[in-house]
Amino acid sequence: MVPDKTTLHVTIDGITLDVERGTTILTAAREAGVEIPTLCWHPKVSIMGACRVCLVEVEGLNKLIAACHTPVAEGMVVRTATPLIRKLRQTLFELLLARHPRDCWGCDKGGWCDLQALAFKFGPERHRFELPSPASRVEDRSPFVERDTRKCVMCRRCIRVCREVRGTSVWGAMYRGFDKKICTFFEFPLGSDFHDPFNCEFCGSCIDICPVGALTAKPSKYKTRPWEVETAETSCPFCGVGCRMTAHHRRGTLVKTTPVKYPDGNHSDLCFRGRFGTIHAAHPSRLTETRMGRDGEGKAISPEKAAAALAAVLAAAGTPGAAFVGAQSTEEETAALASLMASGSVHHPVFVLDSRGEAEAGEPAWPSGIRSATVDELATAGRIILIGHDFTFHHPVAGVRIRKALQAGGSLLLVDPLDTLLGRQAAAWLRVPPSSQAALVEQFRDELASACGASALAGFLDLVPGGGGEAGGKATEWLKGEGPLTVVIQKIPVQAPAVNGAAARLLEAAGGGSVVYLTPDANAFGASVIVRGVGPAADERALEDLLASDRRVPAVFFLRADPLGESARPELWEALRRRSTTWVVFDSFLTRTAARADLVVPVPLFTENAGSIRAAGGPGSFTRLYQPPPSVRDMLSWAGSAATALGKGLAWDGGAAGLDDIRARGRRVGQAPPAPVAPAAICRGGESFWLFARFHRFPGHRLELAEARAVIGPQECLEVHPADAGAMGLLDGERVTVEASGASAAFAVRVTPRTPPGCLCLPFDPSFGDVIRFMSALGPGFVSGGAAVSVRKG
Amino acid sequence: MTDQYFVAYRDIDAPGIGTLDGYQRHRGYEALRKVLTTMTPEDVIETIKRSRLHGRGGAAFPTGLKWEFVFQDHKTPKYVVCNAEEGEPGTFKDRPILERVPHRLVEAMIIAGYAISARRGYAVFRGEFIGPAASVRRAVAEAKAAGYLGENIMGTGFSYDLQVYRTAGAYICGEETALLEALEGRAGLARIRPPFPVNAGLWARPTALNNVETFANVPDIILNGPEWFAQRGTDKFPGTKIYCLSGHVNRPGVYELPAGITLRELIYEHGGGIPGGRKLKAVFPGGASSSCLTAESLDLVLDYASVAVAGSMLGSGAIIVCDDSTCMVAAARRLASFFRHESCGKCIPCREGTEHIHRTLTRINEGQGTMGDVDDLLDLCQIIRQTAFCGLGQAAVNPVLSTVRHFRQEYEDHCTGRGCRHGA
């Protein structure tokens, strides 16, 4: 239906205005500057009409009308301030307050609380209905969300935001009438299993949308009052989605971060990293002094001595060393370190590392006709192909955008082996493990090109673990549909180039389209461009060569990179440590890598450091909320003083124009995509399973400081689909031995439909020593691909 | 005394009428045959419109018009839904139809499906209606085996299927949009209206949603013609109405009578008067959610419009009689406890208000209240009536408001230490 655009006239409390047809009385009143209280209404979620505090009088109608869900009619005369309306609002708030705990002074929501503000303006003058004060019932089991059901006004906003925006459905209601309560499914503890697809993802949306103190954030509890904090907008320092957020800080400490509130409610989202992980910036363990000396035994030295020591390391490194820039560093920091590396007599190669310790190549150079889209544009995409691995864990907010597109009539072809709830909303869901995804996308292209009805795709899927079934036919049908394609690619180590190449060919066959390339880090695109712009860039292969060789490397520099703590192959980095004379680490925290360094130089936190970043979310920037401690200097300052000590100048002087030049030099223009690859994993049937790893360390050290690991970290187990477990007679918790090409290891089984049938999934983070050892025994290709294995009980 | 006249209840006591064979011996499925072989959907709607059949669930909306709205909506598929959530205290008129002549409901729902071009219908029962649901389920199975349901019914090309669904059992599910929510698998909470179910009902598709009694009138209207139906009852409310008579009467039960008899005739002639020759004190003419009337209203004509003029509502026709031994405060408290229990909890006024009504009435009933409590109660009830989201909350205050209006003295007695004159 084409919406009728005619204008309607409406009078609200004597103010006449023109509004578009379909506008609600509430929206019209806000346009007219008339305040109508609302409690259950919120721009982000569907309209419920439950709280009734927005009732208004309409001339000619003998009953009261809810302003939130009644559209304006031509000539409508609305009154919102009559004695009757005033009285009923007072009574409704009186009823709510009759059982609301009267302890605003001890409530973390005080000053931020909608109920408090509304009751002040519209509430009763007396309290006729008293109820005995309810017993304290604070359910205190999750590390992030604090619940106090006594304060709940049952507006159901949390239920709606969880279901409609996040797609998780953690919240629901139980019981009836006065006994009704908002709770989890049968009151199970919140987040008892993070990796259960229906469990809480700790995005904090319900905390943001709760109008009262029923849901509050535990990490920021009692840290401040609203009138004491200062706020500023900044970018999230974690993944490549690049959400904008509001940082609340007080006396030089970050208190909490919340989503930027846009008036229409759109894009006001964060995930557990942006909502709770950012609090690492307030952690007391942040580095304030330069430390010199091997393996963390170092003693503090002054900034001047630190600069001299840096220069000495550079001067001593006669043969090329290496520098590693974490892809979360800002463009300015990257430019400063890269310039320093280029300033000496020897040019040291600079690599960008993602927060999994893998090479980061940045944004692929898409051939002409293929557009790079931002994450926010996903919300309006019509036809989306998503190629990923554990998508909603790694990039939850991109998932929110996709869900929004689906609600607006878009459709999704999902390639993700793991069950992340998006599968239920997809037109077709192919549970193909990462190792076969590039080959699968090549098949899509063939499918699109072929005119005949017979589907080669179904045949291909029959050979691939996790594929098969009806999904192939559905995918073929979907691919032959109309409309421009948007391909979302999640960067998976090593696999990404092949998937990118396949996607580029697919879109070329489809006559163009857009790509969203999601990286694990906030400045993945920016850092790579800068490194290429400053000097000859060192590529992925050079990194492999460096790690695999046995040549001595005199000096190694790290800027916000922690491969010892975050890489899936820590043994390679241990070997590098043994082969190098000096490690210099620039970081804000004593990471595992920093702990093994000879010189640890403190750089500012993301809250202390203005700088620009760029990833799939588009350009972003960090705002300097407060000054760092005096002994902490920014990267440009360290690089500058070290270069001065060497008697040289920096290639980049810190100016904006110079940075633009570097960006222009580093930007890649469209080039031919890499050649197709054969599927790495075609094995199905018989005794063997396809085993793949699920890597779970996403900016590990910072999240660990935010105490997130206990909740979102993986458990050591082997995930098996219920059908396969049934066939083998395996029960949850039983031990099995997995064998492949000479390596074997025993794991406890976890039976879960999250893992596709025919596959086994091995969740891990770099602290799982046994798993890491088993994986390295399976060979270097395992982490990014997988392996055919056999399984036996015991 | 006006004789009972059976339309919805026709042959309800005939032996074997519950089975397909027995039902067919009493003109069963003749109306369906007539509809499918000689009438177009428009003809069926026109016939129902001319009969001026009104909905029997409480709102008395013209059934023909409702079906026409659904028929005219362009969205497909369309659905027929029967509201068999008979949950109003004092109402027990649908249960005999469901238990004894289930095929009449099945037949009527097929006719309705044909009239609005639906391919599927749902009979939705309250959770406690285990027996009635089983009875209809059996009838559906028989009708399917006999070819009255399924593909290509009677070779006419019309295909239609019926499904029986039992909700979890909540009073709110009698509200049509809450019933649809429950049928869709969610908790029964009323939806925002508009859109109305005729345009966006089950799964947001046009839905003809009618009461059991409404459906049960349809086959005989088809068989005997709309004029035959309209010759009984009153001008505004033609046909018969089933009254559920309960409380202090000698012969409680269900009575299908031409609409428009008086309250006096129903209670004193059909119901055999009040036991022990006691005097009538109050009548709730539309079940627990209606306002009570006093002996002064005995000559009231029992149709929807007249009862509304008298300040109450006929609802589903549940007439609850209270004699002069009844303490009206206790009665109001009892009804308030029902609504406290059945409020769905969606909107503030009903969720919080029904609790406070119940608490306050309990306090008054125990002699702990004051007249200030009564005033607060009245004030609260007025607000709830004006602000509650759905009909349940709006009507839940009726028993309180009406008992205070008619029997204020009893409240004063409770509040001033004179105690309950009935010893309750």
Short mmCIF file of C-alpha atoms in Angstrom, two decimals, chain A residues 269-641:
data_model
loop_
_atom_site.label_atom_id
_atom_site.label_comp_id
_atom_site.label_asym_id
_atom_site.label_seq_id
_atom_site.Cartn_x
_atom_site.Cartn_y
_atom_site.Cartn_z
CA ASP A 269 22.64 0.01 20.11
CA LEU A 270 25.72 -1.45 21.71
CA CYS A 271 26.82 -4.97 22.51
CA PHE A 272 28.38 -6.39 25.66
CA ARG A 273 31.80 -5.07 24.61
CA GLY A 274 30.69 -1.50 24.09
CA ARG A 275 28.33 -1.53 27.03
CA PHE A 276 30.41 -3.29 29.67
CA GLY A 277 33.83 -4.01 28.15
CA THR A 278 34.73 -0.31 27.97
CA ILE A 279 34.97 -0.14 31.74
CA HIS A 280 38.49 -1.59 31.43
CA ALA A 281 39.48 2.07 31.00
CA ALA A 282 38.83 2.61 34.70
CA HIS A 283 40.86 -0.40 35.76
CA PRO A 284 43.56 0.37 38.35
CA SER A 285 46.08 -1.86 36.55
CA ARG A 286 46.47 0.61 33.66
CA LEU A 287 50.12 1.49 33.03
CA THR A 288 51.33 4.89 34.12
CA GLU A 289 55.09 4.54 33.95
CA THR A 290 57.69 3.28 31.50
CA ARG A 291 59.26 0.07 32.68
CA MET A 292 62.62 -1.21 31.57
CA GLY A 293 63.96 -4.71 32.22
CA ARG A 294 63.29 -8.20 31.04
CA ASP A 295 60.01 -10.05 31.55
CA GLY A 296 58.08 -7.59 33.59
CA GLU A 297 60.79 -7.32 36.20
CA GLY A 298 61.42 -3.84 34.96
CA LYS A 299 61.87 -0.78 37.06
CA ALA A 300 60.15 2.51 36.38
CA ILE A 301 62.09 5.12 34.45
CA SER A 302 61.35 8.72 33.58
CA PRO A 303 59.81 9.65 30.23
CA GLU A 304 63.11 11.28 29.16
CA LYS A 305 65.05 8.12 29.88
CA ALA A 306 62.35 6.14 28.11
CA ALA A 307 62.82 8.20 24.93
CA ALA A 308 66.54 7.69 25.08
CA ALA A 309 66.09 3.96 25.61
CA LEU A 310 63.79 3.78 22.58
CA ALA A 311 66.36 5.56 20.46
CA ALA A 312 69.05 3.19 21.72
CA VAL A 313 67.03 0.14 20.73
CA LEU A 314 66.45 1.55 17.26
CA ALA A 315 70.06 2.52 16.84
CA ALA A 316 71.24 -0.91 17.95
CA ALA A 317 68.94 -2.74 15.58
CA GLY A 318 71.20 -2.81 12.59
CA THR A 319 69.31 -5.46 10.68
CA PRO A 320 65.59 -5.06 10.09
CA GLY A 321 63.46 -5.73 13.14
CA ALA A 322 59.69 -5.61 12.96
CA ALA A 323 56.82 -3.59 14.32
CA PHE A 324 53.31 -4.80 14.97
CA VAL A 325 50.43 -2.36 15.18
CA GLY A 326 47.25 -3.62 16.82
CA ALA A 327 44.31 -2.78 14.56
CA GLN A 328 42.66 -1.00 17.46
CA SER A 329 45.31 1.76 17.50
CA THR A 330 44.21 5.07 16.03
CA GLU A 331 45.36 6.27 12.63
CA GLU A 332 47.52 8.90 14.32
CA GLU A 333 49.23 6.34 16.56
CA THR A 334 49.81 4.06 13.60
CA ALA A 335 51.30 6.89 11.57
CA ALA A 336 53.58 7.85 14.46
CA LEU A 337 54.97 4.34 14.97
CA ALA A 338 55.28 3.66 11.24
CA SER A 339 57.14 6.98 10.84
CA LEU A 340 59.50 6.08 13.67
CA MET A 341 60.19 2.72 12.02
CA ALA A 342 61.05 4.52 8.81
CA SER A 343 63.23 7.18 10.45
CA GLY A 344 66.27 5.11 11.34
CA SER A 345 69.04 3.91 9.07
CA VAL A 346 67.22 0.62 8.55
CA HIS A 347 63.62 0.43 7.48
CA HIS A 348 61.80 -2.00 9.74
CA PRO A 349 58.72 -3.70 8.28
CA VAL A 350 55.42 -2.77 9.95
CA PHE A 351 52.58 -5.28 10.22
CA VAL A 352 49.03 -4.69 11.32
CA LEU A 353 47.71 -7.39 13.65
CA ASP A 354 44.08 -7.97 14.47
CA SER A 355 43.04 -8.73 18.00
CA ARG A 356 43.40 -12.44 17.34
CA GLY A 357 47.06 -12.07 16.56
CA GLU A 358 46.50 -12.59 12.82
CA ALA A 359 47.67 -10.35 9.98
CA GLU A 360 45.20 -7.59 9.19
CA ALA A 361 45.10 -6.55 5.55
CA GLY A 362 42.37 -3.97 6.01
CA GLU A 363 39.65 -3.25 3.54
CA PRO A 364 39.91 -5.35 0.39
CA ALA A 365 40.26 -3.50 -2.89
CA TRP A 366 36.92 -4.18 -4.51
CA PRO A 367 36.72 -4.15 -8.31
CA SER A 368 34.74 -1.30 -9.80
CA GLY A 369 30.97 -1.73 -9.60
CA ILE A 370 31.19 -3.10 -6.07
CA ARG A 371 30.56 -0.60 -3.34
CA SER A 372 31.78 -0.78 0.20
CA ALA A 373 28.75 -0.20 2.44
CA THR A 374 28.68 0.76 6.09
CA VAL A 375 27.09 -1.25 8.85
CA ASP A 376 24.28 1.28 9.32
CA GLU A 377 23.34 0.93 5.66
CA LEU A 378 22.60 -2.73 6.35
CA ALA A 379 19.39 -1.68 8.10
CA THR A 380 17.86 -0.71 4.77
CA ALA A 381 19.36 -3.46 2.61
CA GLY A 382 16.92 -5.57 0.63
CA ARG A 383 18.76 -8.82 0.00
CA ILE A 384 21.61 -9.76 2.27
CA ILE A 385 24.07 -12.64 2.02
CA LEU A 386 25.88 -13.08 5.29
CA ILE A 387 29.01 -15.17 5.34
CA GLY A 388 30.31 -15.62 8.82
CA HIS A 389 31.15 -17.69 11.80
CA ASP A 390 29.40 -17.22 15.12
CA PHE A 391 28.08 -13.95 13.82
CA THR A 392 26.06 -12.55 16.69
CA PHE A 393 28.87 -13.19 19.15
CA HIS A 394 31.48 -11.35 17.14
CA HIS A 395 29.42 -8.54 15.60
CA PRO A 396 26.12 -8.33 17.52
CA VAL A 397 25.21 -4.81 16.43
CA ALA A 398 25.60 -5.69 12.75
CA GLY A 399 23.12 -8.47 13.57
CA VAL A 400 20.76 -5.86 14.98
CA ARG A 401 20.94 -3.91 11.71
CA ILE A 402 20.27 -7.05 9.68
CA ARG A 403 17.29 -7.88 11.88
CA LYS A 404 15.99 -4.40 11.23
CA ALA A 405 16.34 -4.93 7.49
CA LEU A 406 14.39 -8.18 7.81
CA GLN A 407 11.62 -6.45 9.73
CA ALA A 408 11.43 -3.88 6.95
CA GLY A 409 10.85 -6.63 4.39
CA GLY A 410 14.42 -7.57 3.50
CA SER A 411 15.57 -11.16 3.21
CA LEU A 412 18.68 -13.02 4.26
CA LEU A 413 20.76 -15.89 2.93
CA LEU A 414 22.82 -16.97 5.89
CA VAL A 415 26.08 -18.89 5.75
CA ASP A 416 27.07 -19.61 9.34
CA PRO A 417 27.65 -23.04 10.82
CA LEU A 418 26.60 -21.99 14.30
CA ASP A 419 23.10 -21.32 15.49
CA THR A 420 22.93 -17.64 16.36
CA LEU A 421 19.16 -17.02 16.11
CA LEU A 422 19.55 -15.23 12.77
CA GLY A 423 19.13 -18.64 11.17
CA ARG A 424 15.49 -18.70 12.16
CA GLN A 425 14.86 -15.49 10.29
CA ALA A 426 16.83 -16.37 7.19
CA ALA A 427 15.21 -17.32 3.89
CA ALA A 428 17.88 -20.00 3.68
CA TRP A 429 20.48 -21.02 6.22
CA LEU A 430 23.53 -22.98 5.10
CA ARG A 431 25.47 -24.32 8.06
CA VAL A 432 28.75 -24.62 6.25
CA PRO A 433 31.96 -24.40 8.29
CA PRO A 434 34.48 -21.65 7.49
CA SER A 435 36.74 -23.94 5.49
CA SER A 436 34.09 -24.49 2.81
CA GLN A 437 32.58 -21.03 2.73
CA ALA A 438 34.74 -19.60 -0.05
CA ALA A 439 33.97 -22.57 -2.27
CA LEU A 440 30.30 -22.23 -1.41
CA VAL A 441 30.24 -18.61 -2.53
CA GLU A 442 31.86 -19.69 -5.80
CA GLN A 443 28.91 -22.10 -6.15
CA PHE A 444 26.50 -19.20 -5.60
CA ARG A 445 28.03 -17.47 -8.58
CA ASP A 446 27.62 -20.57 -10.75
CA GLU A 447 24.05 -20.90 -9.55
CA LEU A 448 23.31 -17.29 -10.46
CA ALA A 449 24.81 -17.73 -13.90
CA SER A 450 23.15 -21.04 -14.75
CA ALA A 451 19.75 -20.82 -16.37
CA CYS A 452 18.73 -24.44 -15.97
CA GLY A 453 16.52 -25.60 -13.14
CA ALA A 454 18.76 -28.39 -11.91
CA SER A 455 20.73 -27.24 -8.90
CA ALA A 456 24.43 -27.95 -8.68
CA LEU A 457 24.39 -26.16 -5.35
CA ALA A 458 22.35 -28.90 -3.70
CA GLY A 459 24.87 -31.44 -4.98
CA PHE A 460 27.72 -29.41 -3.57
CA LEU A 461 26.02 -29.04 -0.23
CA ASP A 462 25.48 -32.77 0.00
CA LEU A 463 29.25 -33.14 0.03
CA VAL A 464 29.88 -30.47 2.64
CA PRO A 465 29.43 -31.08 6.35
CA GLY A 466 26.64 -29.00 7.76
CA GLY A 467 25.04 -28.54 4.33
CA GLY A 468 22.38 -30.55 2.59
CA GLY A 469 18.71 -30.79 3.34
CA GLU A 470 16.14 -28.34 2.08
CA ALA A 471 18.39 -25.35 2.59
CA GLY A 472 20.14 -25.82 -0.76
CA GLY A 473 16.90 -25.58 -2.75
CA LYS A 474 15.81 -22.55 -0.76
CA ALA A 475 19.17 -20.90 -1.35
CA THR A 476 18.93 -21.53 -5.11
CA GLU A 477 15.46 -20.02 -5.18
CA TRP A 478 16.65 -17.05 -3.15
CA LEU A 479 19.66 -16.43 -5.37
CA LYS A 480 17.44 -16.29 -8.44
CA GLY A 481 15.33 -13.56 -6.85
CA GLU A 482 15.27 -9.91 -7.84
CA GLY A 483 17.00 -6.95 -6.25
CA PRO A 484 20.51 -5.70 -5.51
CA LEU A 485 22.66 -7.84 -3.22
CA THR A 486 24.52 -6.80 -0.13
CA VAL A 487 27.18 -9.26 0.95
CA VAL A 488 28.32 -9.18 4.56
CA ILE A 489 31.66 -10.88 5.13
CA GLN A 490 33.02 -11.51 8.54
CA LYS A 491 36.77 -11.59 8.61
CA ILE A 492 37.89 -15.06 9.49
CA PRO A 493 41.63 -15.57 9.72
CA VAL A 494 43.26 -16.66 6.47
CA GLN A 495 39.91 -17.53 4.88
CA ALA A 496 38.96 -13.92 4.28
CA PRO A 497 40.90 -13.32 1.02
CA ALA A 498 39.33 -16.36 -0.64
CA VAL A 499 35.83 -15.42 0.52
CA ASN A 500 36.40 -11.84 -0.62
CA GLY A 501 37.48 -13.03 -4.05
CA ALA A 502 34.47 -15.31 -4.37
CA ALA A 503 32.12 -12.56 -3.20
CA ALA A 504 33.60 -10.11 -5.69
CA ARG A 505 33.02 -12.58 -8.52
CA LEU A 506 29.50 -13.26 -7.30
CA LEU A 507 28.64 -9.57 -7.26
CA GLU A 508 30.22 -9.04 -10.67
CA ALA A 509 28.01 -11.84 -12.00
CA ALA A 510 25.01 -10.16 -10.36
CA GLY A 511 25.87 -6.85 -12.02
CA GLY A 512 27.19 -5.05 -8.95
CA GLY A 513 26.23 -4.74 -5.33
CA SER A 514 27.62 -3.73 -1.97
CA VAL A 515 29.88 -5.38 0.55
CA VAL A 516 30.19 -4.91 4.27
CA TYR A 517 33.48 -6.32 5.50
CA LEU A 518 33.46 -6.83 9.25
CA THR A 519 36.78 -6.94 11.06
CA PRO A 520 37.44 -7.74 14.72
CA ASP A 521 38.97 -4.29 15.33
CA ALA A 522 37.80 -0.73 15.31
CA ASN A 523 40.57 0.68 13.09
CA ALA A 524 41.26 -2.29 10.84
CA PHE A 525 40.83 -0.31 7.61
CA GLY A 526 42.50 2.85 8.88
CA ALA A 527 45.60 1.18 10.34
CA SER A 528 46.32 -0.78 7.15
CA VAL A 529 45.93 2.29 4.96
CA ILE A 530 48.30 4.27 7.16
CA VAL A 531 50.95 1.55 7.27
CA ARG A 532 50.84 1.26 3.49
CA GLY A 533 50.94 5.03 3.17
CA VAL A 534 54.00 5.58 5.35
CA GLY A 535 56.32 2.99 3.98
CA PRO A 536 56.46 -0.21 2.05
CA ALA A 537 53.78 -2.36 3.65
CA ALA A 538 54.62 -5.83 4.84
CA ASP A 539 52.00 -8.33 3.86
CA GLU A 540 50.54 -11.46 5.32
CA ARG A 541 53.00 -13.73 3.63
CA ALA A 542 55.93 -11.75 5.01
CA LEU A 543 54.50 -12.25 8.48
CA GLU A 544 54.22 -16.00 7.94
CA ASP A 545 57.81 -16.03 6.72
CA LEU A 546 58.99 -14.00 9.67
CA LEU A 547 57.25 -16.24 12.19
CA ALA A 548 58.31 -19.46 10.48
CA SER A 549 61.97 -18.55 9.91
CA ASP A 550 64.72 -19.04 12.46
CA ARG A 551 66.53 -15.81 11.71
CA ARG A 552 67.36 -13.50 14.57
CA VAL A 553 65.26 -10.38 14.88
CA PRO A 554 67.05 -7.76 16.93
CA ALA A 555 64.17 -5.45 17.87
CA VAL A 556 60.43 -6.00 17.84
CA PHE A 557 57.94 -3.22 18.53
CA PHE A 558 54.31 -3.73 19.48
CA LEU A 559 51.67 -1.02 19.61
CA ARG A 560 48.48 -2.17 21.35
CA ALA A 561 49.07 -5.69 20.01
CA ASP A 562 49.04 -8.74 22.24
CA PRO A 563 49.75 -11.83 20.12
CA LEU A 564 51.02 -13.81 23.09
CA GLY A 565 47.68 -13.32 24.79
CA GLU A 566 45.38 -13.37 21.81
CA SER A 567 46.80 -15.49 19.03
CA ALA A 568 45.55 -18.97 18.41
CA ARG A 569 49.14 -19.95 17.70
CA PRO A 570 51.07 -18.54 20.67
CA GLU A 571 53.95 -20.98 20.09
CA LEU A 572 55.00 -19.04 16.98
CA TRP A 573 55.23 -15.85 19.00
CA GLU A 574 57.09 -17.57 21.79
CA ALA A 575 59.61 -18.65 19.19
CA LEU A 576 59.91 -15.08 17.95
CA ARG A 577 60.52 -13.92 21.50
CA ARG A 578 63.38 -16.39 21.81
CA ARG A 579 64.87 -15.22 18.54
CA SER A 580 64.74 -11.50 19.32
CA THR A 581 66.99 -9.39 21.48
CA THR A 582 64.63 -6.62 22.52
CA TRP A 583 60.86 -6.31 22.71
CA VAL A 584 59.31 -2.88 23.07
CA VAL A 585 55.60 -2.70 23.84
CA PHE A 586 53.47 0.42 23.70
CA ASP A 587 50.24 -0.31 25.53
CA SER A 588 47.93 0.90 28.27
CA PHE A 589 47.94 -2.39 30.13
CA LEU A 590 50.37 -5.09 31.09
CA THR A 591 49.21 -7.67 28.55
CA ARG A 592 50.87 -11.06 28.21
CA THR A 593 53.04 -9.61 25.45
CA ALA A 594 53.91 -6.55 27.53
CA ALA A 595 54.83 -8.80 30.42
CA ARG A 596 57.52 -10.39 28.24
CA ALA A 597 58.94 -7.11 26.94
CA ASP A 598 62.20 -5.36 27.77
CA LEU A 599 60.68 -1.94 27.53
CA VAL A 600 57.01 -1.22 28.26
CA VAL A 601 55.94 2.28 27.31
CA PRO A 602 52.57 3.58 28.47
CA VAL A 603 50.23 5.16 25.94
CA PRO A 604 46.86 6.80 26.71
CA LEU A 605 43.56 4.95 27.09
CA PHE A 606 40.94 5.42 24.39
CA THR A 607 39.25 7.87 26.74
CA GLU A 608 42.40 10.02 26.96
CA ASN A 609 43.39 9.96 23.35
CA ALA A 610 41.79 11.90 20.53
CA GLY A 611 42.23 10.12 17.25
CA SER A 612 40.55 8.85 14.16
CA ILE A 613 39.64 5.29 13.22
CA ARG A 614 38.04 3.61 10.27
CA ALA A 615 36.44 0.22 9.72
CA ALA A 616 33.17 -1.07 8.27
CA GLY A 617 31.20 1.32 10.44
CA GLY A 618 32.67 4.25 8.55
CA PRO A 619 35.02 6.91 9.87
CA GLY A 620 34.96 7.29 13.64
CA SER A 621 36.93 9.06 16.27
CA PHE A 622 37.93 8.85 19.89
CA THR A 623 37.34 11.91 22.00
CA ARG A 624 39.77 12.98 24.68
CA LEU A 625 37.49 12.99 27.71
CA TYR A 626 40.22 13.78 30.22
CA GLN A 627 43.99 14.11 30.34
CA PRO A 628 46.19 11.05 30.84
CA PRO A 629 48.61 11.00 33.81
CA PRO A 630 51.71 13.15 33.13
CA SER A 631 54.07 10.22 32.63
CA VAL A 632 51.80 8.77 29.95
CA ARG A 633 52.43 10.30 26.54
CA ASP A 634 50.77 9.70 23.25
CA MET A 635 52.49 7.72 20.51
CA LEU A 636 53.41 10.76 18.45
CA SER A 637 55.17 12.28 21.44
CA TRP A 638 57.14 9.08 22.13
CA ALA A 639 58.05 8.67 18.47
CA GLY A 640 59.02 12.31 18.19
CA SER A 641 61.35 12.30 21.19
#
